[in-house]
mmCIF file of N, CA and C in Angstrom:
data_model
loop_
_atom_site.group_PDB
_atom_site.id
_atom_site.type_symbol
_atom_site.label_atom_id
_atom_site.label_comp_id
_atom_site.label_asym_id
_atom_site.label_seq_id
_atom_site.Cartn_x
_atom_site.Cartn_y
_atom_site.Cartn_z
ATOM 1 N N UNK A 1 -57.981 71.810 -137.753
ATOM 2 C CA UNK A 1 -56.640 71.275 -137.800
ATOM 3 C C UNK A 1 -56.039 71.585 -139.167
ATOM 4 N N UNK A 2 -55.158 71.576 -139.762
ATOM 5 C CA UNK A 2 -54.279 72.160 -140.524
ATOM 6 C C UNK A 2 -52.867 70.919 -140.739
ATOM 7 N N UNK A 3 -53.009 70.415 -142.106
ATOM 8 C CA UNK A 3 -52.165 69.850 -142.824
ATOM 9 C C UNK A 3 -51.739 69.962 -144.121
ATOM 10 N N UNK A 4 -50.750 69.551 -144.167
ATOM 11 C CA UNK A 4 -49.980 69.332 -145.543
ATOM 12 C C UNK A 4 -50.106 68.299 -146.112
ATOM 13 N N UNK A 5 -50.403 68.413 -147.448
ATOM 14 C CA UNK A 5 -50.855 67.179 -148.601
ATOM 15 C C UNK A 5 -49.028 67.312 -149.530
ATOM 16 N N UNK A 6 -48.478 66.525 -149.820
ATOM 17 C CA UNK A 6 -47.684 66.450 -150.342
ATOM 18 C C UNK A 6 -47.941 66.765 -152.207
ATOM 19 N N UNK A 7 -47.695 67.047 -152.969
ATOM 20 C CA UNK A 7 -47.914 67.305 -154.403
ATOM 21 C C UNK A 7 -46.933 66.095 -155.342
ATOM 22 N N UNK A 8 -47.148 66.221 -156.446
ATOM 23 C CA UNK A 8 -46.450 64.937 -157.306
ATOM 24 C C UNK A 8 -45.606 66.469 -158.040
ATOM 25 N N UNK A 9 -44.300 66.551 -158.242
ATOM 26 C CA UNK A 9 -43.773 67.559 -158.459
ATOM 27 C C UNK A 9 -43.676 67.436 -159.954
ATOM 28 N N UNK A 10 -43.721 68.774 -160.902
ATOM 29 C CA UNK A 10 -44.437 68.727 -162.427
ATOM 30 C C UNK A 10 -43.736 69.960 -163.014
ATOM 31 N N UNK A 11 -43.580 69.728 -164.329
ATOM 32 C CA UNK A 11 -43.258 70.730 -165.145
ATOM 33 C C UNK A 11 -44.141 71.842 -166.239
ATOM 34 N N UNK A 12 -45.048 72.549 -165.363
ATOM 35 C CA UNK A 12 -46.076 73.127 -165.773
ATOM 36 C C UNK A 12 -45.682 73.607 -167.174
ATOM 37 N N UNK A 13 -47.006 73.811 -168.452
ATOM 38 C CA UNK A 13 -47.050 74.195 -169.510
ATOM 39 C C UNK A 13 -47.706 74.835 -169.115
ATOM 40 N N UNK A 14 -49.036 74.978 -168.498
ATOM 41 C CA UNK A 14 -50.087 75.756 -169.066
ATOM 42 C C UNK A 14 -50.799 75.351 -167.497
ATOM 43 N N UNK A 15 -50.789 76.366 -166.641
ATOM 44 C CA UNK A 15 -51.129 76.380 -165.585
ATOM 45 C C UNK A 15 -53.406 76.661 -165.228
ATOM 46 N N UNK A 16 -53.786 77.387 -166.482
ATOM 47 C CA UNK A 16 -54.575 77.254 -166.620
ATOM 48 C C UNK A 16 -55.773 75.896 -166.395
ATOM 49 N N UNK A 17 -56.825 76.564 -165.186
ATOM 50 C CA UNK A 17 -57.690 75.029 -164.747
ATOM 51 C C UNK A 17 -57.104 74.307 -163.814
ATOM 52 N N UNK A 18 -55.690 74.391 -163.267
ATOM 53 C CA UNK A 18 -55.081 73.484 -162.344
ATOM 54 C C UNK A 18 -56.136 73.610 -160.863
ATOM 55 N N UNK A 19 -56.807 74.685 -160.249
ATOM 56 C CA UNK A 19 -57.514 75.121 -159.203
ATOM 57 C C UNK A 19 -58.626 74.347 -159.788
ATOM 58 N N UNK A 20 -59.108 74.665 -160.891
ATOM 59 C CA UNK A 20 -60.795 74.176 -161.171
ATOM 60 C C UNK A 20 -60.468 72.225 -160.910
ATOM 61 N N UNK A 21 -59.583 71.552 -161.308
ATOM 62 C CA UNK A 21 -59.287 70.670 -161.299
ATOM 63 C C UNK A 21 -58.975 69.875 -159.985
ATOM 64 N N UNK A 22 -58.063 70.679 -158.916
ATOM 65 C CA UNK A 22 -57.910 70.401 -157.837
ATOM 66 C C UNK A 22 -59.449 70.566 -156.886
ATOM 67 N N UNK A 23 -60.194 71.527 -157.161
ATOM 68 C CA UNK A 23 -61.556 71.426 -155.931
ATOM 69 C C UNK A 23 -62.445 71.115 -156.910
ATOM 70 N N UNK A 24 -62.355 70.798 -157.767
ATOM 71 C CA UNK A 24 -63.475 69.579 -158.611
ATOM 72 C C UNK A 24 -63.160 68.384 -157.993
ATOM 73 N N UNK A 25 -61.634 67.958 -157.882
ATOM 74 C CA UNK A 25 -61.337 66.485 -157.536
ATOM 75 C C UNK A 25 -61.913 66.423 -155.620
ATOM 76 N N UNK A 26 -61.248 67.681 -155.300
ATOM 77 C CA UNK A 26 -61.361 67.493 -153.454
ATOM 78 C C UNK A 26 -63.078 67.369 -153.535
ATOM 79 N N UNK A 27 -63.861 68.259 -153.743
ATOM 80 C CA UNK A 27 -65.209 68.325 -153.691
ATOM 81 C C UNK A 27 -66.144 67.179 -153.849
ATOM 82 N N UNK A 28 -65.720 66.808 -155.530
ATOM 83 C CA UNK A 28 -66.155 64.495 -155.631
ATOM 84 C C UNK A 28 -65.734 63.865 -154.613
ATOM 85 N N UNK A 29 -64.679 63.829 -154.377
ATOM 86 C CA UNK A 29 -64.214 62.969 -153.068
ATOM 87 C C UNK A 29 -65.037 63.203 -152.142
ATOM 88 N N UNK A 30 -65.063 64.267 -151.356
ATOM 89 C CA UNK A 30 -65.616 64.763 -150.061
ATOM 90 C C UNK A 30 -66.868 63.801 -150.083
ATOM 91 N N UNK A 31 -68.016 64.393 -151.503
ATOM 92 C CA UNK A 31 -69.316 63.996 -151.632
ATOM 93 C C UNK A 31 -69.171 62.390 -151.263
ATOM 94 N N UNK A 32 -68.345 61.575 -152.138
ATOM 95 C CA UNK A 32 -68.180 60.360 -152.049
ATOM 96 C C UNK A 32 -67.830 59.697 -150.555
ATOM 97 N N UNK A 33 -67.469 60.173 -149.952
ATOM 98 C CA UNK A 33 -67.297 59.245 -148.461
ATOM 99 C C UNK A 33 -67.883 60.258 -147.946
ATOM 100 N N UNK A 34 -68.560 61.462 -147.963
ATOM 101 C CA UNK A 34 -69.280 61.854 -147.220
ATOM 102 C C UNK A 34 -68.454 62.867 -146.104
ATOM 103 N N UNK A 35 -68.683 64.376 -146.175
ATOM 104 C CA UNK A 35 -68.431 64.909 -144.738
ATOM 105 C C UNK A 35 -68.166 64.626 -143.621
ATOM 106 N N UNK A 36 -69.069 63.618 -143.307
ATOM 107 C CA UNK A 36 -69.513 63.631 -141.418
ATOM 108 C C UNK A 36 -68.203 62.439 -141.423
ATOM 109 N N UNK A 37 -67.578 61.225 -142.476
ATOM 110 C CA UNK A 37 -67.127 60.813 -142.201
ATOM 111 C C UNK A 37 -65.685 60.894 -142.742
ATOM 112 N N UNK A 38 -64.864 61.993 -142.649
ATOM 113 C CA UNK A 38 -64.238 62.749 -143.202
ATOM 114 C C UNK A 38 -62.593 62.673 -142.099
ATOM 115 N N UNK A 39 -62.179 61.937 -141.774
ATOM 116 C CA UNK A 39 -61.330 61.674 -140.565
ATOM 117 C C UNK A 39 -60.152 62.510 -141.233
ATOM 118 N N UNK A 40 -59.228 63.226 -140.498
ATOM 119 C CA UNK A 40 -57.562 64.010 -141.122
ATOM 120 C C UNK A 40 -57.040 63.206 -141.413
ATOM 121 N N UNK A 41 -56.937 61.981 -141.441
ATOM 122 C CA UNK A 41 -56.678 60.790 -142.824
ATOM 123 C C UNK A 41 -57.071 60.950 -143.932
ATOM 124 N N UNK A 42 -58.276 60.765 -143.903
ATOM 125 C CA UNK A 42 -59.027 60.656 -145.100
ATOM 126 C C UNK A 42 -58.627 61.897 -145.784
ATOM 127 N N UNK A 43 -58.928 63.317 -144.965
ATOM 128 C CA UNK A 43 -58.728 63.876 -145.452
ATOM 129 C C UNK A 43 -57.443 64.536 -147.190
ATOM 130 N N UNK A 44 -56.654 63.879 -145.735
ATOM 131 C CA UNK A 44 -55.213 63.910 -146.231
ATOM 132 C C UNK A 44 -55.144 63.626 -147.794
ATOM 133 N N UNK A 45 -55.589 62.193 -147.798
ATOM 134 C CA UNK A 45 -55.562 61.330 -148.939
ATOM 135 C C UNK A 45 -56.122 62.018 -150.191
ATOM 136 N N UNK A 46 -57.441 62.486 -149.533
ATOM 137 C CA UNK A 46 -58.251 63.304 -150.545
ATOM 138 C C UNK A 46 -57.563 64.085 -151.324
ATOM 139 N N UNK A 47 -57.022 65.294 -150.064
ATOM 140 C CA UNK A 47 -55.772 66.262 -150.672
ATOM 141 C C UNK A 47 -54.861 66.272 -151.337
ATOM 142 N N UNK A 48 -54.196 64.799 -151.592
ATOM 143 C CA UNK A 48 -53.373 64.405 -152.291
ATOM 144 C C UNK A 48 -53.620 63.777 -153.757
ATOM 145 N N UNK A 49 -54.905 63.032 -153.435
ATOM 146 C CA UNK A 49 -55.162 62.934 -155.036
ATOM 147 C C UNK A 49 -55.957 64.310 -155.594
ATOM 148 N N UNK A 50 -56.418 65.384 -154.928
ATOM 149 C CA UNK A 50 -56.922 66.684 -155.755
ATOM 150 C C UNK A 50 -55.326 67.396 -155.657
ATOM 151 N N UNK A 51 -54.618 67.255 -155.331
ATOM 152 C CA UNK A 51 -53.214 68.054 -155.232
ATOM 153 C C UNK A 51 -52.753 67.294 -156.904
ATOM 154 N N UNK A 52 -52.702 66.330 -156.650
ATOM 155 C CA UNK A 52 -52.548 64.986 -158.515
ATOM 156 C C UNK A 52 -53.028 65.763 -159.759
ATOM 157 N N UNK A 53 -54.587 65.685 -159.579
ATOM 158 C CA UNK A 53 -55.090 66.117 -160.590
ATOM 159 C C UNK A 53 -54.782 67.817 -160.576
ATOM 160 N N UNK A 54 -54.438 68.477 -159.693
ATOM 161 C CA UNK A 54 -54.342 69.881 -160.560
ATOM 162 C C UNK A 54 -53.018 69.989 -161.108
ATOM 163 N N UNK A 55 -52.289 69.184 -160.454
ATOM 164 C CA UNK A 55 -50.514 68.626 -160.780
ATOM 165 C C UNK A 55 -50.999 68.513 -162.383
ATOM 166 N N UNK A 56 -52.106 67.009 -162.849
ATOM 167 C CA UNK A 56 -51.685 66.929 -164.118
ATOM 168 C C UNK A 56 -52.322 67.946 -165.248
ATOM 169 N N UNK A 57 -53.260 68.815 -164.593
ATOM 170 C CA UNK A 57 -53.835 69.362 -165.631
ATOM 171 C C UNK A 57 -52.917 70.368 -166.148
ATOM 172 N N UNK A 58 -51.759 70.757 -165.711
ATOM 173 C CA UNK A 58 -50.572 71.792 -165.932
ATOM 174 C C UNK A 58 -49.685 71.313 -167.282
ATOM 175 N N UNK A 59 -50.040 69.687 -167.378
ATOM 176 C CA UNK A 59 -48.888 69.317 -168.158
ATOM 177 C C UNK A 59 -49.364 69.541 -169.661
ATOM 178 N N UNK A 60 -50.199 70.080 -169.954
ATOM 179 C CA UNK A 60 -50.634 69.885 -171.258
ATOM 180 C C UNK A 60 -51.518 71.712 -171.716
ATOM 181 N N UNK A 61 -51.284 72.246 -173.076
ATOM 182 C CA UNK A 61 -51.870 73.599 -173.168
ATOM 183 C C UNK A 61 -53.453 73.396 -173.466
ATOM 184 N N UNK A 62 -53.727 74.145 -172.784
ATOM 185 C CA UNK A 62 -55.733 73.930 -173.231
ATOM 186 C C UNK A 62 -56.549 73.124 -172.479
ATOM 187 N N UNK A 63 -57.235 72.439 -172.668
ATOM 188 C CA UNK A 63 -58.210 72.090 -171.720
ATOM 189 C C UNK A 63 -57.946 70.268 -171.624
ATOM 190 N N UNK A 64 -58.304 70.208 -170.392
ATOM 191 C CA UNK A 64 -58.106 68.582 -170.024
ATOM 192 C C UNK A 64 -59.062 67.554 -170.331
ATOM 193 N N UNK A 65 -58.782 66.608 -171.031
ATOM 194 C CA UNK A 65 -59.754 65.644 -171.419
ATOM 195 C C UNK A 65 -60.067 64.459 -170.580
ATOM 196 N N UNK A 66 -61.251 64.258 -169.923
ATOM 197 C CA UNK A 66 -60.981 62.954 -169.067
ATOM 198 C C UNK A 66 -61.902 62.475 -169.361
#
């Protein structure tokens, strides 16, 4: 199935890491509730907070501190 995650809309500096950031975030998530229980809800949600974090890693030059 195939959806759209909405994004938090941003004024990129430094686009660098935004990908490493976004499937670092989707990937923790996934692990954390687990695959098998992974509903296109959940999904969704997931997508949206890894859609966040590659959103914020844009706003700043160089590497992200968390």
């Amino acid at each position: 199935e195939i959806f759209h995650a909405e994004s938090e809309p941003v004024k990129p500096v430094d686009t660098t890491g935004a990908g490493d950031a976004f499937f670092g975030t989707f990937v923790g998530l996934i692990d954390q509730c687990g695959i098998d229980n992974a509903d296109v809800e959940k999904l969704r949600l997931i997508a949206l907070q890894a859609n966040k974090a590659g959103a914020q890693a844009t706003l700043h030059k160089g590497a992200v501190t968390l």
